[in-house]
Amino acid sequence: MSIAENIQHLRQQIPGQVTLIAVSKTKPDEDILSAYAAGQRDFGENYVQEMVAKAEILPKDIRWHFIGHLQSNKVKYIVPFVHLIHGVDSFKLLKEINKQAAKFNRVIPCLLQVFIAKEESKFGLDDAEVREIMNENMLSELKNIKIAGFMGMASNTNDETIVRKEFHHLKQLASEFPQCNIISMGMSSDFPIAIEEGSTMIRVGSLIFGKRNYNQ
Ligand SMILES: *Cc1c(COP(=O)(O)O)cnc(C)c1O
């Protein structure tokens, strides 16, 4: 199936209120333009340089989501144009985003990345750290960021019970902060479960663009 057909097929499977983010990391501009021609406007990228290069060339009404692990020293490159930063996993990073955003007079929406999986290698905050950051006293200083919600990645397992439990956990935690109503969870392998558990944004790469080849 073509990229356009993949997107149409996916749209039939997701409710209208769920935002589909096409994860285009490692994929060429032509692939993004094929998705764009099919009406897709939200794209997700993991690497700063790659996202900056694509944003320069591709249509200006694309909404660029940064979904990777963001290093503080690279924040300045994406702040002029990024639509939503999904993977914020420290207060230090939040402060840096705030500082850079102020230079552009922007208020940048951010999602706190919550560690919900079993695997040790995944980034993210635990529940206590989320509650600490969400404490008004810490956030009130930061006028140029907005916590718009939460992001999480479930364990990479075929055991649906585990995946469901992890998504459920994120939804429960998020419901403590009803003013932050974005829940970014669900990828190619697990988005149907994520939606059942309350996801509002799914990040889908391989089901749209095919497998990634990191060795090119
Ligand atoms: C690569 C990536 C995705 C998309 O993964 P697929 O399995 O190809 O759908 C989603 N979220 C994050 C954070 C990613 O790094």
XYZ file of N, CA and C and ligand atoms in Angstrom:
663
model
N 0.842 -1.205 0.000
C 0.000 0.000 0.000
C 0.872 1.248 0.000
N 0.325 2.314 -0.569
C 1.066 3.581 -0.614
C 0.965 4.299 0.727
N 1.776 5.329 0.894
C 1.738 6.126 2.121
C 0.349 6.739 2.314
N -0.217 7.256 1.233
C -1.555 7.850 1.324
C -2.589 6.813 1.762
N -2.489 5.612 1.196
C -3.435 4.554 1.581
C -3.248 4.142 3.039
N -1.990 4.092 3.464
C -1.731 3.750 4.867
C -2.378 4.760 5.808
N -2.282 6.025 5.429
C -2.862 7.071 6.279
C -4.384 6.971 6.291
N -4.953 6.774 5.110
C -6.418 6.649 5.057
C -6.894 5.464 5.886
N -6.171 4.372 5.777
C -6.509 3.161 6.521
C -6.449 3.415 8.032
N -5.403 4.127 8.450
C -5.254 4.447 9.878
C -6.362 5.364 10.372
N -6.682 6.357 9.560
C -7.715 7.322 9.968
C -9.047 6.630 10.217
N -9.288 5.542 9.449
C -10.541 4.804 9.656
C -10.555 4.087 11.003
N -9.367 3.878 11.564
C -9.284 3.128 12.822
C -9.221 4.021 14.048
N -9.084 5.332 13.844
C -8.944 6.179 15.030
C -10.092 7.185 15.133
N -10.581 7.402 16.356
C -11.674 8.351 16.555
C -11.241 9.767 16.188
N -12.198 10.590 15.822
C -11.924 11.943 15.352
C -11.145 12.811 16.322
N -11.323 12.590 17.607
C -10.655 13.469 18.588
C -9.208 13.054 18.853
N -8.782 11.934 18.283
C -7.391 11.496 18.474
C -6.528 12.045 17.330
N -5.449 12.729 17.682
C -4.546 13.288 16.678
C -3.540 12.233 16.233
N -3.414 12.109 14.922
C -2.429 11.183 14.371
C -1.157 11.953 14.040
N -0.061 11.556 14.660
C 1.234 12.144 14.324
C 1.998 11.138 13.472
N 2.370 11.570 12.288
C 3.133 10.695 11.394
C 4.610 10.831 11.751
N 5.188 9.750 12.242
C 6.585 9.788 12.691
C 7.498 9.523 11.485
N 8.160 10.598 11.056
C 8.883 10.553 9.788
C 10.399 10.485 9.960
N 10.868 10.198 11.150
C 12.315 10.123 11.383
C 12.967 9.153 10.407
N 14.126 9.531 9.916
C 14.945 8.792 8.941
C 14.312 8.724 7.534
N 13.098 9.246 7.380
C 12.408 9.141 6.084
C 12.656 10.393 5.242
N 12.743 10.202 3.922
C 13.065 11.338 3.041
C 11.903 12.311 2.877
N 12.231 13.509 2.400
C 11.229 14.552 2.187
C 10.081 14.082 1.284
N 10.389 13.275 0.258
C 9.323 12.812 -0.655
C 8.245 12.056 0.099
N 8.667 11.253 1.078
C 7.693 10.477 1.843
C 6.794 11.398 2.661
N 7.403 12.430 3.217
C 6.620 13.386 4.010
C 5.637 14.111 3.101
N 6.096 14.464 1.893
C 5.208 15.151 0.959
C 4.059 14.257 0.489
N 4.298 12.958 0.385
C 3.203 12.042 0.040
C 2.146 12.046 1.130
N 2.594 12.033 2.376
C 1.650 12.072 3.502
C 0.929 13.419 3.536
N 1.688 14.465 3.259
C 1.135 15.824 3.240
C 0.025 15.930 2.192
N 0.281 15.342 1.036
C -0.711 15.375 -0.042
C -1.983 14.632 0.357
N -1.836 13.675 1.276
C -3.009 12.940 1.771
C -3.681 13.677 2.929
N -3.243 14.898 3.186
C -3.892 15.725 4.201
C -3.219 15.715 5.562
N -2.150 14.946 5.699
C -1.465 14.864 6.996
C -0.698 16.159 7.280
N -0.853 16.728 8.471
C -0.136 17.961 8.817
C 0.748 17.823 10.062
N 0.484 16.815 10.898
C 1.284 16.640 12.112
C 2.351 15.574 11.863
N 3.606 15.990 12.031
C 4.718 15.066 11.823
C 5.617 15.044 13.051
N 6.162 13.858 13.352
C 7.022 13.704 14.519
C 8.434 13.341 14.109
N 9.402 13.985 14.757
C 10.819 13.722 14.478
C 11.563 13.527 15.796
N 12.635 12.716 15.748
C 13.409 12.409 16.957
C 14.750 13.113 17.048
N 15.245 13.601 15.902
C 16.602 14.145 15.899
C 16.546 15.618 15.501
N 17.214 16.459 16.298
C 17.105 17.904 16.133
C 17.553 18.345 14.743
N 18.746 17.916 14.343
C 19.265 18.387 13.052
C 18.363 17.987 11.893
N 17.867 16.760 11.978
C 16.988 16.258 10.918
C 15.686 17.067 10.867
N 15.125 17.353 12.008
C 13.873 18.110 12.031
C 14.082 19.536 11.515
N 15.177 20.153 11.910
C 15.467 21.517 11.461
C 15.624 21.543 9.939
N 16.372 20.587 9.405
C 16.606 20.541 7.959
C 15.298 20.340 7.206
N 14.448 19.476 7.697
C 13.170 19.216 7.026
C 12.239 20.425 7.123
N 12.214 21.049 8.283
C 11.308 22.189 8.480
C 11.673 23.346 7.563
N 12.947 23.475 7.252
C 13.386 24.554 6.376
C 12.839 24.392 4.971
N 12.781 23.162 4.527
C 12.445 22.876 3.134
C 10.959 22.611 2.914
N 10.328 21.947 3.853
C 8.965 21.436 3.642
C 7.903 22.509 3.932
N 6.659 22.269 3.526
C 5.603 23.291 3.656
C 5.477 23.861 5.071
N 5.211 25.151 5.116
C 5.250 25.873 6.394
C 4.051 25.573 7.285
N 3.009 24.978 6.735
C 1.869 24.681 7.614
C 1.975 23.293 8.259
N 3.128 22.654 8.111
C 3.352 21.396 8.843
C 3.558 21.724 10.314
N 2.921 20.924 11.177
C 3.124 21.060 12.624
C 4.173 20.025 13.052
N 5.317 20.527 13.475
C 6.432 19.644 13.825
C 6.409 19.299 15.313
N 6.353 18.008 15.571
C 6.360 17.516 16.961
C 7.739 16.934 17.244
N 8.379 17.407 18.279
C 9.641 16.773 18.651
C 9.346 15.662 19.651
N 9.642 14.425 19.259
C 9.247 13.280 20.094
C 10.451 12.531 20.663
N 11.663 12.990 20.326
C 12.858 12.273 20.784
C 13.348 12.770 22.130
N 14.514 12.303 22.498
C 15.129 12.758 23.735
C 15.874 14.044 23.432
N 15.452 15.138 24.070
C 15.987 16.462 23.740
C 17.095 16.843 24.713
N 18.230 17.231 24.155
C 19.335 17.705 24.986
C 19.223 19.218 25.143
N 19.546 19.696 26.331
C 19.391 21.127 26.635
C 20.112 22.015 25.631
N 21.309 21.607 25.218
C 22.091 22.476 24.331
C 21.530 22.534 22.907
N 20.518 21.713 22.594
C 19.938 21.745 21.248
C 18.568 22.397 21.197
N 18.060 22.765 22.355
C 16.718 23.353 22.431
C 16.583 24.557 21.508
N 17.625 25.382 21.482
C 17.552 26.645 20.727
C 17.272 26.453 19.235
N 17.668 25.319 18.696
C 17.483 25.099 17.256
C 16.022 24.835 16.878
N 15.250 24.253 17.794
C 13.879 23.887 17.423
C 12.833 24.887 17.917
N 13.234 25.692 18.901
C 12.288 26.610 19.539
C 11.596 27.596 18.568
N 12.263 28.045 17.506
C 11.579 29.001 16.622
C 10.329 28.429 15.952
N 10.268 27.128 15.734
C 9.166 26.604 14.918
C 8.440 25.395 15.499
N 8.959 24.762 16.538
C 8.360 23.497 16.993
C 6.924 23.719 17.481
N 6.055 22.748 17.185
C 4.641 22.864 17.560
C 4.395 22.332 18.970
N 5.024 21.197 19.283
C 4.834 20.563 20.591
C 6.064 19.703 20.889
N 6.582 19.840 22.104
C 7.723 19.014 22.517
C 7.199 17.908 23.427
N 7.349 16.668 22.982
C 6.722 15.554 23.706
C 7.551 15.003 24.855
N 8.871 15.023 24.733
C 9.665 14.203 25.648
C 10.376 14.948 26.757
N 9.712 15.867 27.432
C 10.414 16.627 28.468
C 10.532 15.778 29.737
N 11.769 15.541 30.132
C 11.947 14.607 31.250
C 12.781 15.186 32.396
N 12.891 16.520 32.438
C 13.537 17.123 33.609
C 13.117 18.576 33.735
N 13.212 19.088 34.944
C 12.885 20.493 35.175
C 13.931 21.388 34.526
N 15.157 20.906 34.512
C 16.253 21.641 33.888
C 15.958 21.892 32.404
N 15.479 20.868 31.742
C 15.145 20.998 30.320
C 13.984 21.984 30.129
N 13.019 21.904 30.999
C 11.884 22.816 30.942
C 12.349 24.269 31.078
N 13.275 24.487 31.979
C 13.803 25.845 32.191
C 14.527 26.349 30.954
N 15.264 25.463 30.304
C 15.986 25.847 29.092
C 15.008 26.140 27.947
N 13.976 25.342 27.813
C 12.967 25.610 26.776
C 12.333 26.972 27.045
N 12.021 27.227 28.300
C 11.418 28.511 28.691
C 12.322 29.683 28.306
N 13.611 29.529 28.612
C 14.579 30.594 28.354
C 14.683 30.900 26.857
N 14.781 29.847 26.063
C 14.916 30.034 24.616
C 13.615 30.550 24.010
N 12.492 30.056 24.501
C 11.187 30.467 23.975
C 10.948 31.949 24.225
N 11.451 32.451 25.351
C 11.280 33.867 25.679
C 11.916 34.743 24.608
N 13.025 34.284 24.049
C 13.725 35.064 23.023
C 12.882 35.239 21.766
N 11.967 34.302 21.555
C 11.116 34.355 20.369
C 9.701 34.778 20.721
N 9.523 35.187 21.976
C 8.200 35.602 22.418
C 7.155 34.514 22.243
N 7.575 33.275 22.440
C 6.636 32.171 22.252
C 6.305 31.524 23.597
N 5.147 30.900 23.648
C 4.817 30.004 24.759
C 4.753 28.610 24.143
N 5.707 27.770 24.495
C 5.809 26.471 23.828
C 5.121 25.388 24.652
N 4.158 24.701 24.051
C 3.502 23.606 24.749
C 4.451 22.406 24.866
N 4.495 21.831 26.044
C 5.379 20.699 26.313
C 4.591 19.570 26.970
N 5.019 18.351 26.697
C 4.474 17.197 27.407
C 5.560 16.640 28.316
N 5.192 16.287 29.521
C 6.145 15.621 30.410
C 6.163 14.139 30.046
N 7.363 13.632 29.828
C 7.481 12.211 29.517
C 7.517 11.411 30.814
N 6.602 10.476 30.911
C 6.484 9.664 32.123
C 7.005 8.267 31.828
N 7.782 7.781 32.766
C 8.330 6.441 32.634
C 7.259 5.442 33.053
N 6.736 4.692 32.070
C 5.667 3.744 32.416
C 6.067 2.297 32.112
N 7.173 2.113 31.373
C 7.531 0.772 30.915
C 8.409 0.047 31.927
N 8.539 -1.234 31.710
C 9.396 -2.051 32.562
C 10.878 -1.845 32.231
N 11.142 -1.581 30.951
C 12.538 -1.528 30.508
C 13.303 -0.375 31.148
N 14.521 -0.626 31.503
C 15.331 0.375 32.192
C 15.780 1.487 31.244
N 15.867 1.176 29.967
C 16.501 2.094 29.028
C 15.627 3.287 28.641
N 14.339 3.217 28.930
C 13.448 4.289 28.495
C 13.581 5.509 29.406
N 13.535 6.683 28.789
C 13.622 7.924 29.541
C 12.284 8.247 30.196
N 12.316 9.126 31.150
C 11.064 9.630 31.694
C 11.083 9.859 33.183
N 10.048 10.587 33.629
C 9.896 10.916 35.042
C 9.043 9.853 35.721
N 9.236 9.681 37.009
C 8.283 8.822 37.725
C 7.144 9.697 38.268
N 6.153 9.065 38.846
C 4.948 9.800 39.265
C 5.288 10.924 40.241
N 6.171 10.624 41.182
C 6.517 11.623 42.202
C 7.190 12.829 41.566
N 8.051 12.581 40.593
C 8.738 13.686 39.916
C 7.750 14.530 39.107
N 6.772 13.871 38.489
C 5.740 14.610 37.751
C 4.986 15.518 38.709
N 4.566 14.983 39.830
C 3.786 15.789 40.791
C 4.618 16.946 41.324
N 5.897 16.729 41.477
C 6.762 17.790 41.979
C 6.859 18.933 40.962
N 7.067 18.559 39.695
C 7.169 19.593 38.649
C 5.839 20.319 38.474
N 4.739 19.581 38.604
C 3.421 20.183 38.401
C 3.022 21.115 39.538
N 3.800 21.074 40.589
C 3.578 21.993 41.701
C 3.674 23.435 41.200
N 2.654 24.179 41.428
C 2.556 25.551 40.921
C 3.815 26.394 41.190
N 4.386 26.228 42.354
C 5.529 27.060 42.723
C 6.688 26.909 41.749
N 6.850 25.706 41.220
C 7.950 25.495 40.287
C 7.605 26.040 38.911
N 6.358 25.931 38.520
C 5.988 26.289 37.145
C 5.668 27.774 36.972
N 5.274 28.437 38.044
C 4.780 29.803 37.900
C 5.855 30.753 37.352
N 7.097 30.416 37.562
C 8.206 31.232 37.052
C 8.341 31.126 35.531
N 7.897 30.036 34.990
C 8.169 29.740 33.580
C 7.006 30.217 32.702
N 7.129 31.442 32.221
C 6.027 32.069 31.474
C 6.006 31.641 30.005
N 7.088 31.077 29.521
C 7.176 30.785 28.092
C 7.082 29.302 27.751
N 6.628 28.519 28.730
C 6.260 27.126 28.432
C 4.886 26.872 29.024
N 4.250 25.854 28.476
C 2.959 25.441 29.017
C 2.972 23.918 29.060
N 2.671 23.342 30.207
C 2.543 21.881 30.260
C 1.169 21.530 29.694
N 1.192 20.940 28.504
C -0.062 20.652 27.807
C -0.540 19.228 28.063
N 0.307 18.396 28.662
C -0.092 17.014 28.907
C 1.103 16.116 29.145
N 0.923 14.847 28.795
C 1.894 13.817 29.171
C 2.144 12.861 28.016
N 3.331 12.282 28.032
C 3.697 11.342 26.980
C 4.298 10.098 27.622
N 4.047 8.940 27.029
C 4.648 7.723 27.562
C 4.803 6.658 26.489
N 5.739 5.763 26.734
C 5.960 4.617 25.845
C 5.827 3.339 26.662
N 4.999 2.448 26.171
C 4.789 1.185 26.881
C 5.940 0.227 26.602
N 6.022 -0.820 27.393
C 7.032 -1.858 27.177
C 6.882 -2.458 25.786
N 8.005 -2.850 25.248
C 8.026 -3.486 23.942
C 7.766 -4.990 24.125
N 6.505 -5.342 24.255
C 6.160 -6.738 24.532
C 4.861 -7.110 23.820
N 4.682 -8.381 23.540
C 3.431 -8.833 22.935
C 2.351 -9.047 23.985
N 2.719 -8.931 25.237
C 1.751 -9.143 26.315
C 0.851 -7.915 26.460
N -0.345 -8.039 25.908
C -1.280 -6.918 25.867
C -1.646 -6.431 27.263
N -1.682 -7.349 28.214
C -2.062 -6.984 29.585
C -1.087 -5.986 30.175
N 0.201 -6.216 29.925
C 1.227 -5.307 30.444
C 1.095 -3.933 29.791
N 0.992 -3.941 28.464
C 0.897 -2.677 27.714
C -0.324 -1.877 28.180
N -1.446 -2.562 28.316
C -2.686 -1.895 28.738
C -2.530 -1.283 30.129
N -1.908 -2.041 31.009
C -1.708 -1.560 32.374
C -0.834 -0.311 32.402
N 0.197 -0.295 31.558
C 1.105 0.860 31.518
C 0.398 2.109 30.975
N -0.384 1.932 29.914
C -1.146 3.064 29.374
C -2.177 3.551 30.399
N -2.801 2.600 31.060
C -3.804 2.942 32.068
C -3.181 3.788 33.180
N -1.998 3.402 33.568
C -1.260 4.137 34.592
C -1.049 5.600 34.175
N -0.622 5.796 32.918
C -0.377 7.162 32.433
C -1.674 7.980 32.437
N -2.749 7.346 31.995
C -4.045 8.028 31.964
C -4.475 8.426 33.390
N -4.259 7.527 34.336
C -4.623 7.808 35.732
C -3.847 9.001 36.273
N -2.535 8.979 36.005
C -1.687 10.075 36.473
C -2.125 11.389 35.818
N -2.369 11.334 34.512
C -2.770 12.540 33.771
C -4.080 13.104 34.319
N -4.962 12.241 34.768
C -6.279 12.710 35.221
C -6.176 13.522 36.515
N -5.024 13.500 37.165
C -4.808 14.377 38.320
C -4.646 15.839 37.880
N -4.391 16.028 36.596
C -4.128 17.382 36.072
C -5.030 17.647 34.869
N -6.320 17.812 35.116
C -7.287 17.887 34.011
C -7.063 19.071 33.070
N -6.354 20.088 33.536
C -6.083 21.240 32.659
C -5.031 20.900 31.596
N -4.304 19.812 31.798
C -3.278 19.370 30.834
C -3.824 18.142 30.121
N -4.547 18.367 29.024
C -5.382 17.262 28.556
C -4.845 16.455 27.376
N -3.589 16.664 27.000
C -3.028 15.828 25.928
C -2.370 14.590 26.541
N -2.722 13.442 26.009
C -2.027 12.213 26.413
C -1.475 11.574 25.146
N -0.153 11.680 24.997
C 0.520 11.165 23.806
C 1.007 9.757 24.106
N 0.248 8.781 23.660
C 0.675 7.390 23.851
C 0.105 6.519 22.742
N 0.884 5.518 22.346
C 0.482 4.617 21.281
C 1.351 4.804 20.052
N 1.916 3.689 19.558
C 2.748 3.679 18.358
C 2.182 2.607 17.417
N 2.929 2.280 16.365
C 2.408 1.333 15.374
C 1.912 0.034 16.022
N 2.673 -0.472 16.985
C 2.370 -1.801 17.518
C 1.265 -1.797 18.569
N 1.012 -0.631 19.172
C 0.093 -0.671 20.325
C -0.950 0.450 20.346
N -1.107 1.189 19.226
C -2.016 2.345 19.283
C -3.476 1.985 19.572
N -3.993 0.812 19.110
C -5.401 0.536 19.439
C -5.635 0.417 20.951
N -4.672 -0.190 21.647
C -4.809 -0.317 23.105
C -4.703 1.063 23.739
N -3.742 1.860 23.246
C -3.548 3.208 23.791
C -4.836 4.029 23.672
N -5.492 3.935 22.529
C -6.733 4.697 22.333
C -7.810 4.205 23.298
N -7.913 2.906 23.443
C -8.895 2.375 24.408
C -8.615 2.877 25.819
N -7.340 3.118 26.112
C -6.969 3.555 27.467
C -6.913 5.077 27.610
N -7.341 5.799 26.574
C -7.506 7.245 26.739
C -6.495 8.129 26.034
N -5.743 7.574 25.104
C -4.794 8.396 24.350
C -5.523 9.488 23.556
N -4.890 10.665 23.449
C -5.440 11.710 22.578
C -4.522 11.993 21.390
N -3.309 11.418 21.419
C -2.346 11.596 20.325
C -1.585 10.304 20.146
N -1.594 9.784 18.929
C -0.782 8.586 18.692
C 0.364 8.950 17.750
N 1.501 8.307 17.959
C 2.706 8.593 17.177
C 3.037 7.357 16.346
N 2.710 7.423 15.065
C 2.818 6.221 14.238
C 3.825 6.432 13.113
N 4.830 5.575 13.059
C 5.847 5.657 12.021
C 5.745 4.535 11.014
N 6.167 3.348 11.400
C 6.319 2.263 10.421
C 5.015 1.858 9.736
N 3.886 1.994 10.392
C 2.627 1.630 9.726
C 2.291 2.591 8.581
N 2.898 3.779 8.617
C 2.658 4.748 7.537
C 3.760 4.681 6.487
N 5.011 4.730 6.967
C 6.146 4.885 6.040
C 6.901 3.593 5.768
N 6.519 2.515 6.419
C 7.273 1.262 6.293
C 8.408 1.214 7.297
N 9.116 0.115 7.285
C 10.213 -0.066 8.247
C 11.296 0.978 8.038
N 11.958 1.337 9.138
C 13.076 2.288 9.031
C 14.381 1.537 8.821
N 15.247 2.155 8.034
C 16.573 1.594 7.847
C 17.582 2.587 8.408
N 18.186 2.244 9.530
C 19.098 3.176 10.198
C 20.503 3.142 9.613
N 20.731 2.230 8.666
C 22.105 2.064 8.163
C 22.358 2.751 6.842
N 21.413 3.588 6.418
C 21.576 4.226 5.115
C 22.744 5.194 5.106
C 10.025 6.056 16.435
C 9.031 6.475 17.447
C 7.658 6.267 17.259
C 7.069 5.545 16.065
O 7.374 4.192 16.115
P 6.670 3.134 15.136
O 6.806 1.845 15.861
O 7.421 3.160 13.859
O 5.249 3.538 14.974
C 6.790 6.760 18.219
N 7.234 7.390 19.311
C 8.539 7.601 19.533
C 8.968 8.312 20.774
C 9.478 7.131 18.619
O 10.778 7.323 18.873
